[in-house]
Amino acid sequence: MEKFKINTSLFEHQKDLLKFARTRTISMNFSETGTGKTLVGIYLAIDLYHNNHINKAIVISPKSVLLTWQDELTQHIGGIPNWFHLFSYDLVRYHQGKCLPEYDPKKTLLILDEVRYARYGTSKRTQVLLTLQNIAYKHFLDGTPIEKSLLDLFFPFKIAGIWPFKDLRLEQFKREYFFSNGFMKQLKMKELLARINGISIRKTKAECLSLPPKLYTNRWYEFSPEQAALYETLRKKTRAEIYRKDGSIITIQATHIAKIQKFLQICSGFCYSEDDIWLSKKNPKLYCLEQIIDNLEQPALIWVFFDQEENMIADLFRNKKISLGILGGSNKGAQRKKTIGDFMAGKFDYLICKLQSVSAGLNLQRASVSIFFSNPLSMNVRVQAADRNHRIGSKNKVTYIDLICKGKADDLLRQKIIKKWTAAELLLKILGQSTTP
């Protein structure tokens, strides 16, 4: 059997995590983002392989995280072993699992990175992953596994084959462990937490790393008259669409996410229509960003949600003759790897990052500033994005700057992330019709 030497030593907290995983065939590492979970997973796989417990390791992760696995395998052991297989969730879903190599369930390690991607039971992705329940060795990773409630863990634990999740359907589980109002039954909670804690472990950065502090600040801007008029027009139109004649509210559905996005677009100085795009003659938010850049002396990440935001910021830097890189949805594979490498090597100091495609799995510790030109609707995505440059290897304090207009959609979205409002509550807040504190 070929022996693999790992060229990197573990921190003490990583040794604790590895020790925990070694003593279980099924383990969940829910340590905070930036604590080095990938390296622990590599150590575990090598250890199991050297001791002849496994002859194959299958890693399934978001597409953006695969690059991290490739880089860390190359960095720590000199390359990707032929028994170590990497797949994205999307690829596994698309091919209904048929892209996976043949494997002996008793001699295989399954690693699911960002396992929250499997929390929806009706998704094809989760249905495919449930077919892997018979694999003997499992190691699941996620820094933010719970977004709403313990129910977010149901399908990841069902895939792991853990009782009582393994033998129950979701509705049965809800009836047995929860009251009809959504609160958990006290005795059942103790039983369930004991089961969860038996196979899961979490380390926070505060308790295990000497990382620099996080600093948070807001930069406020005011709407132009043109923006204010369009914003108010859209508010009146949307109110008319969601209220019945008797004053009651219709059910707010997924289509209303698009309404929220319209308000956020106006905050950023543009708005998509069916066949065109409205651009504000003056863009206060973009000007606010320009003022920050003019006085910034540290490398920075600029987080955006919409393509048009990426285009506007790229044009701003081009006009100011400042070099920058872009990590968007179209920047993939070798191109993405080169962009990250150039940024980390200091070839340019600014990096535009698309929240939907690069908020997880990347190491961008050179940046000591993160500017959120816009925010995602999901708290998990925001947390993941914020930790791209606050992780092992960070040397300087990290400053987070949110660009917001007081009382408008981007300000309310920031509050949603903090207070965990639903999308429906956020929309009602934007419309000025919510009583939620």
Coordinates of C-alpha atoms in Angstrom, one line a residue:
M1 CA 0.0 0.0 0.0
E2 CA 1.3 3.4 -1.0
K3 CA 2.1 5.6 2.1
F4 CA 1.3 9.3 2.1
K5 CA 3.1 11.8 4.1
I6 CA 1.3 15.0 5.2
N7 CA 3.5 18.0 5.0
T8 CA 1.4 20.2 7.4
S9 CA 1.2 20.0 11.2
L10 CA -2.2 20.4 12.9
F11 CA -3.1 23.0 15.4
E12 CA -4.1 21.7 18.9
H13 CA -7.8 22.2 18.1
Q14 CA -7.4 20.3 14.9
K15 CA -5.8 17.5 16.8
D16 CA -8.9 17.4 19.1
L17 CA -11.2 17.3 16.0
L18 CA -9.2 14.5 14.4
K19 CA -9.2 12.5 17.7
F20 CA -13.0 12.8 17.9
A21 CA -13.4 11.6 14.3
R22 CA -11.0 8.7 14.6
T23 CA -13.0 7.2 17.4
R24 CA -16.3 7.1 15.4
T25 CA -17.2 5.6 12.0
I26 CA -19.7 8.5 11.6
S27 CA -18.7 12.1 12.7
M28 CA -19.8 15.6 12.0
N29 CA -17.4 18.5 12.3
F30 CA -19.5 21.6 12.8
S31 CA -16.6 23.9 13.7
E32 CA -16.8 27.5 12.8
T33 CA -15.8 28.5 9.3
G34 CA -12.0 29.2 9.1
T35 CA -10.9 26.7 11.6
G36 CA -9.3 24.3 9.1
K37 CA -11.9 21.6 8.7
T38 CA -10.7 20.5 5.3
L39 CA -7.2 19.6 6.6
V40 CA -8.8 17.5 9.4
G41 CA -10.8 15.6 6.8
I42 CA -7.6 14.9 4.8
Y43 CA -5.8 13.7 7.9
L44 CA -8.8 11.4 8.7
A45 CA -8.9 9.9 5.2
I46 CA -5.2 9.2 5.1
D47 CA -5.3 7.7 8.6
L48 CA -8.2 5.3 7.6
Y49 CA -6.4 4.4 4.4
H50 CA -3.1 3.7 6.0
N51 CA -4.8 1.5 8.6
N52 CA -6.6 -0.4 5.8
H53 CA -10.1 0.6 7.0
I54 CA -10.9 2.2 3.6
N55 CA -9.7 1.9 0.0
K56 CA -11.6 4.8 -1.3
A57 CA -12.7 8.3 -0.2
I58 CA -15.5 10.2 -1.9
V59 CA -15.8 13.9 -1.2
I60 CA -18.9 15.8 -2.3
S61 CA -19.0 19.5 -1.9
P62 CA -20.3 22.7 -3.5
K63 CA -18.6 23.4 -6.8
S64 CA -16.8 26.5 -5.4
V65 CA -15.4 24.4 -2.5
L66 CA -13.9 21.7 -4.8
L67 CA -11.0 24.0 -5.7
T68 CA -10.1 24.2 -2.0
W69 CA -10.0 20.4 -1.7
Q70 CA -7.8 20.2 -4.8
D71 CA -5.4 22.9 -3.5
E72 CA -5.2 21.6 0.0
L73 CA -4.5 18.0 -1.2
T74 CA -1.8 19.3 -3.4
Q75 CA -0.4 21.5 -0.7
H76 CA -0.5 18.9 2.1
I77 CA 0.3 15.6 0.4
G78 CA 1.6 16.6 -3.0
G79 CA -1.4 15.8 -5.2
I80 CA -4.7 14.0 -5.3
P81 CA -4.4 10.2 -4.7
N82 CA -6.1 7.9 -7.2
W83 CA -8.4 6.6 -4.4
F84 CA -9.5 10.1 -3.5
H85 CA -12.5 11.2 -5.6
L86 CA -13.9 14.8 -5.7
F87 CA -17.4 15.6 -6.9
S88 CA -19.8 18.6 -6.8
Y89 CA -23.3 18.3 -5.4
D90 CA -24.6 19.6 -8.8
L91 CA -22.7 16.9 -10.7
V92 CA -23.9 14.1 -8.4
R93 CA -27.5 15.4 -8.7
Y94 CA -27.4 15.8 -12.5
H95 CA -26.1 12.2 -13.0
Q96 CA -28.3 10.8 -10.2
G97 CA -25.2 9.4 -8.5
K98 CA -24.0 7.4 -11.6
C99 CA -20.9 9.5 -11.9
L100 CA -19.6 8.1 -8.6
P101 CA -17.0 5.3 -8.8
E102 CA -17.8 1.8 -7.8
Y103 CA -17.1 1.3 -4.2
D104 CA -17.3 -1.3 -1.4
P105 CA -19.6 0.3 1.3
K106 CA -17.6 -1.3 4.1
K107 CA -14.3 0.1 2.8
T108 CA -15.3 3.7 1.8
L109 CA -15.2 7.1 3.5
L110 CA -17.9 9.6 2.4
I111 CA -17.2 13.2 3.1
L112 CA -20.0 15.7 2.6
D113 CA -18.6 19.3 2.8
E114 CA -21.2 22.1 3.5
V115 CA -23.7 19.3 4.3
R116 CA -26.5 21.9 4.7
Y117 CA -26.8 21.5 1.0
A118 CA -28.7 18.3 1.8
R119 CA -31.2 19.7 4.2
Y120 CA -34.2 19.7 1.8
G121 CA -35.8 16.3 1.5
T122 CA -37.7 17.0 -1.7
S123 CA -34.6 18.1 -3.6
K124 CA -33.1 15.6 -6.1
R125 CA -29.7 16.2 -4.6
T126 CA -30.8 15.0 -1.2
Q127 CA -32.6 12.0 -2.7
V128 CA -29.4 10.9 -4.4
L129 CA -27.4 11.4 -1.3
L130 CA -29.8 9.2 0.7
T131 CA -28.8 6.3 -1.5
L132 CA -25.3 6.5 0.0
Q133 CA -26.6 5.8 3.5
N134 CA -25.0 2.3 3.5
I135 CA -21.4 3.7 3.3
A136 CA -19.7 2.6 6.6
Y137 CA -17.4 5.6 7.2
K138 CA -18.9 9.1 7.0
H139 CA -17.5 12.5 7.9
F140 CA -19.7 15.6 7.4
L141 CA -18.5 19.2 7.5
D142 CA -20.3 22.5 7.9
G143 CA -19.6 25.7 9.8
T144 CA -23.3 26.8 9.8
P145 CA -25.4 23.6 9.7
I146 CA -28.5 25.2 11.3
E147 CA -30.2 28.2 9.7
K148 CA -33.7 28.0 11.1
S149 CA -34.1 25.0 13.5
L150 CA -32.9 21.5 14.4
L151 CA -35.1 20.3 11.5
D152 CA -32.3 21.5 9.3
L153 CA -30.3 18.5 10.6
F154 CA -32.9 15.9 9.8
F155 CA -31.8 14.9 6.3
P156 CA -28.0 15.2 6.9
F157 CA -28.4 12.9 9.9
K158 CA -30.7 10.6 7.9
I159 CA -28.0 10.3 5.2
A160 CA -25.5 9.5 8.0
G161 CA -27.8 6.6 9.0
I162 CA -28.2 7.8 12.6
W163 CA -31.2 6.7 14.7
P164 CA -33.9 8.0 15.0
F165 CA -33.5 10.0 11.8
K166 CA -32.7 6.9 9.8
D167 CA -36.0 5.1 10.4
L168 CA -38.4 8.0 10.3
R169 CA -39.9 10.1 7.6
L170 CA -39.8 13.9 8.2
E171 CA -43.5 14.1 9.1
Q172 CA -43.2 11.3 11.6
F173 CA -40.2 12.9 13.1
K174 CA -42.1 16.2 13.5
R175 CA -45.0 14.5 15.2
E176 CA -42.9 12.6 17.6
Y177 CA -40.4 15.3 18.6
F178 CA -42.3 18.6 18.1
F179 CA -45.5 20.1 19.3
S180 CA -47.9 21.4 16.6
N181 CA -46.8 25.0 17.4
G182 CA -43.2 24.1 16.3
F183 CA -41.7 24.0 19.8
M184 CA -39.7 20.9 20.7
K185 CA -40.9 18.5 23.4
Q186 CA -38.6 18.9 26.4
L187 CA -37.9 15.2 27.1
K188 CA -37.4 14.5 23.4
M189 CA -35.0 17.4 23.1
K190 CA -32.7 15.9 25.7
E191 CA -32.8 12.5 23.9
L192 CA -32.2 14.1 20.5
L193 CA -29.4 16.4 21.7
A194 CA -27.6 13.5 23.3
R195 CA -27.7 11.7 20.0
I196 CA -26.5 14.7 18.0
N197 CA -23.7 15.5 20.5
G198 CA -22.5 11.9 20.4
I199 CA -21.4 12.2 16.8
S200 CA -20.8 16.0 16.3
I201 CA -18.2 18.4 17.5
R202 CA -17.8 22.2 17.2
K203 CA -14.8 24.5 17.8
T204 CA -15.1 28.2 17.4
K205 CA -12.3 30.5 16.2
A206 CA -12.4 32.4 19.5
E207 CA -11.6 29.3 21.6
C208 CA -9.0 27.7 19.3
L209 CA -7.2 30.4 17.3
S210 CA -5.2 33.5 18.0
L211 CA -7.0 35.4 15.2
P212 CA -7.2 39.1 14.9
P213 CA -10.5 40.8 15.8
K214 CA -13.4 41.6 13.6
L215 CA -14.5 45.2 13.3
Y216 CA -17.9 46.2 11.9
T217 CA -18.9 49.6 10.4
N218 CA -21.6 51.1 8.2
R219 CA -21.2 53.7 5.5
W220 CA -24.5 55.5 4.9
Y221 CA -25.6 57.1 1.7
E222 CA -28.8 58.9 0.6
F223 CA -31.0 58.2 -2.3
S224 CA -30.9 60.5 -5.3
P225 CA -34.3 62.1 -6.1
E226 CA -34.6 59.8 -9.1
Q227 CA -34.0 56.7 -6.9
A228 CA -36.4 57.9 -4.2
A229 CA -39.2 58.4 -6.7
L230 CA -38.8 55.0 -8.3
Y231 CA -38.5 53.3 -4.9
E232 CA -41.8 54.9 -3.7
T233 CA -43.6 54.0 -6.9
L234 CA -42.6 50.4 -6.6
R235 CA -43.7 50.3 -2.9
K236 CA -47.2 51.6 -3.8
K237 CA -47.5 49.1 -6.7
T238 CA -46.4 46.2 -4.6
R239 CA -48.7 47.1 -1.7
A240 CA -51.6 47.1 -4.1
E241 CA -50.6 43.6 -5.3
I242 CA -50.4 41.8 -2.0
Y243 CA -53.4 43.3 -0.2
R244 CA -57.0 42.2 -0.7
K245 CA -59.8 44.7 -0.7
D246 CA -60.7 43.8 2.9
G247 CA -57.1 44.7 4.0
S248 CA -55.9 41.1 4.5
I249 CA -52.6 40.0 3.1
I250 CA -52.4 37.3 0.4
T251 CA -50.0 34.5 0.9
I252 CA -46.5 35.8 0.2
Q253 CA -44.8 33.3 -2.1
A254 CA -41.5 32.8 -3.8
T255 CA -42.4 35.2 -6.5
H256 CA -42.2 38.0 -3.9
I257 CA -38.4 37.4 -3.5
A258 CA -38.2 39.0 -7.0
K259 CA -40.0 42.0 -5.5
I260 CA -37.5 42.3 -2.7
Q261 CA -34.7 42.1 -5.3
K262 CA -36.2 45.0 -7.2
F263 CA -36.0 47.2 -4.2
L264 CA -32.4 46.1 -3.6
Q265 CA -31.5 46.9 -7.2
I266 CA -32.9 50.4 -6.9
C267 CA -30.6 50.8 -3.8
S268 CA -27.7 50.0 -6.0
G269 CA -28.7 52.5 -8.7
F270 CA -30.3 50.3 -11.3
C271 CA -33.3 48.1 -11.9
Y272 CA -33.9 45.2 -14.4
S273 CA -37.1 45.2 -16.4
E274 CA -38.3 42.6 -18.9
D275 CA -36.3 43.9 -21.8
D276 CA -34.2 46.7 -20.5
I277 CA -32.3 48.1 -17.5
W278 CA -32.9 51.4 -15.6
L279 CA -29.7 53.2 -14.5
S280 CA -29.7 56.1 -12.1
K281 CA -28.1 59.2 -13.5
K282 CA -26.4 59.6 -10.1
N283 CA -25.4 56.6 -8.1
P284 CA -24.9 57.6 -4.4
K285 CA -24.0 54.0 -3.4
L286 CA -21.3 53.7 -6.0
Y287 CA -20.0 57.1 -5.1
C288 CA -19.8 56.0 -1.4
L289 CA -17.7 53.0 -2.5
E290 CA -15.4 55.3 -4.5
Q291 CA -14.8 57.4 -1.4
I292 CA -13.9 54.3 0.6
I293 CA -11.5 53.1 -2.1
D294 CA -9.8 56.6 -2.4
N295 CA -8.9 56.4 1.3
L296 CA -8.2 52.7 1.6
E297 CA -4.6 51.4 2.0
Q298 CA -5.3 47.7 2.6
P299 CA -6.3 44.8 0.2
A300 CA -10.1 44.4 0.1
L301 CA -12.9 42.1 -1.0
I302 CA -16.0 43.8 -2.5
W303 CA -19.1 41.6 -2.2
V304 CA -21.9 41.9 -4.8
F305 CA -25.2 40.0 -5.5
F306 CA -26.2 41.2 -8.9
D307 CA -24.3 41.1 -12.2
Q308 CA -25.0 44.8 -12.8
E309 CA -23.3 45.6 -9.5
E310 CA -20.2 43.7 -10.7
N311 CA -20.2 45.6 -14.0
M312 CA -20.7 49.0 -12.4
I313 CA -17.8 48.5 -10.0
A314 CA -15.5 47.1 -12.7
D315 CA -16.2 50.2 -14.8
L316 CA -15.4 52.4 -11.8
F317 CA -12.1 50.8 -11.2
R318 CA -11.3 50.8 -14.9
N319 CA -12.0 54.6 -15.1
K320 CA -9.8 55.1 -12.0
K321 CA -7.1 52.9 -13.6
I322 CA -7.0 50.6 -10.6
S323 CA -6.3 46.9 -11.2
L324 CA -8.7 44.4 -9.7
G325 CA -9.8 40.8 -10.0
I326 CA -13.3 39.4 -10.4
L327 CA -14.6 36.1 -8.9
G328 CA -18.0 35.7 -10.5
G329 CA -20.1 32.9 -11.8
S330 CA -18.3 32.8 -15.1
N331 CA -14.9 32.7 -13.5
K332 CA -14.3 29.0 -13.0
G333 CA -11.7 26.3 -12.8
A334 CA -8.2 27.3 -13.8
Q335 CA -9.2 30.9 -14.4
R336 CA -10.6 31.2 -10.8
K337 CA -7.5 29.6 -9.4
K338 CA -5.3 32.0 -11.2
T339 CA -7.3 35.0 -10.1
I340 CA -7.1 33.9 -6.5
G341 CA -3.4 33.2 -6.8
D342 CA -2.7 36.6 -8.3
F343 CA -4.7 38.4 -5.6
M344 CA -2.9 36.4 -2.8
A345 CA 0.5 37.2 -4.5
G346 CA -0.3 40.9 -4.4
K347 CA -0.6 41.5 -8.2
F348 CA -3.7 43.6 -7.4
D349 CA -5.4 44.7 -4.2
Y350 CA -9.1 44.5 -4.9
L351 CA -11.3 41.5 -5.6
I352 CA -15.0 41.6 -6.6
C353 CA -16.7 38.5 -5.2
K354 CA -20.1 37.2 -6.3
L355 CA -22.0 36.1 -3.2
Q356 CA -23.8 33.3 -4.9
S357 CA -20.7 31.6 -6.3
V358 CA -17.7 32.3 -4.1
S359 CA -19.0 32.8 -0.5
A360 CA -17.8 29.3 0.6
G361 CA -14.6 27.3 0.5
L362 CA -12.1 30.0 -0.6
N363 CA -9.1 31.3 1.4
L364 CA -8.6 35.0 0.8
Q365 CA -6.8 36.0 4.0
R366 CA -4.7 38.7 2.4
A367 CA -7.7 41.0 2.4
S368 CA -8.1 42.9 5.7
V369 CA -11.3 44.6 4.5
S370 CA -14.6 43.2 3.3
I371 CA -17.0 45.7 1.7
F372 CA -20.6 44.5 1.3
F373 CA -21.9 46.5 -1.6
S374 CA -24.9 44.3 -1.3
N375 CA -26.0 41.4 0.9
P376 CA -27.6 38.0 0.4
L377 CA -31.0 37.0 1.7
S378 CA -29.4 34.1 3.6
M379 CA -27.6 34.6 6.9
N380 CA -25.5 31.5 6.1
V381 CA -24.2 33.0 2.9
R382 CA -23.3 36.2 4.7
V383 CA -21.5 34.3 7.5
Q384 CA -19.6 32.2 5.0
A385 CA -18.6 35.3 2.9
A386 CA -17.4 37.1 6.0
D387 CA -15.1 34.3 6.9
R388 CA -13.3 34.1 3.6
N389 CA -10.6 36.5 5.0
H390 CA -11.0 35.7 8.7
R391 CA -9.5 32.2 9.1
I392 CA -6.3 30.4 9.7
G393 CA -3.5 32.5 8.2
S394 CA -5.2 35.9 8.9
K395 CA -2.7 38.3 10.5
N396 CA -4.4 41.7 10.5
K397 CA -7.7 42.8 12.0
V398 CA -10.6 42.4 9.5
T399 CA -13.0 45.3 8.9
Y400 CA -16.4 44.7 7.5
I401 CA -18.1 47.7 5.8
D402 CA -21.8 47.7 4.8
L403 CA -23.1 50.3 2.4
I404 CA -26.6 51.1 3.3
C405 CA -29.4 53.7 3.0
K406 CA -31.2 54.4 6.2
G407 CA -34.6 52.7 6.4
K408 CA -34.4 51.4 2.8
A409 CA -34.3 47.8 1.5
D410 CA -30.5 47.2 2.0
D411 CA -30.7 48.5 5.6
L412 CA -33.7 46.3 6.3
L413 CA -32.0 43.3 4.7
R414 CA -29.1 43.8 7.0
Q415 CA -31.5 43.7 9.9
K416 CA -33.2 40.6 8.5
I417 CA -29.8 38.8 8.6
I418 CA -29.3 39.9 12.3
K419 CA -32.9 39.3 13.5
K420 CA -33.6 36.3 11.3
W421 CA -36.8 37.6 9.7
T422 CA -38.4 35.6 7.0
A423 CA -38.5 36.9 3.4
A424 CA -42.2 37.7 3.9
E425 CA -41.4 39.8 7.0
L426 CA -38.7 41.6 5.1
L427 CA -41.0 42.5 2.3
L428 CA -43.7 43.8 4.7
K429 CA -41.0 45.8 6.4
I430 CA -40.0 47.4 3.1
L431 CA -43.6 48.2 2.4
G432 CA -44.0 49.8 5.8
Q433 CA -46.7 47.4 6.8
S434 CA -45.1 45.1 9.3
T435 CA -45.6 45.1 13.1
T436 CA -42.6 42.8 13.7
P437 CA -40.1 44.6 16.0

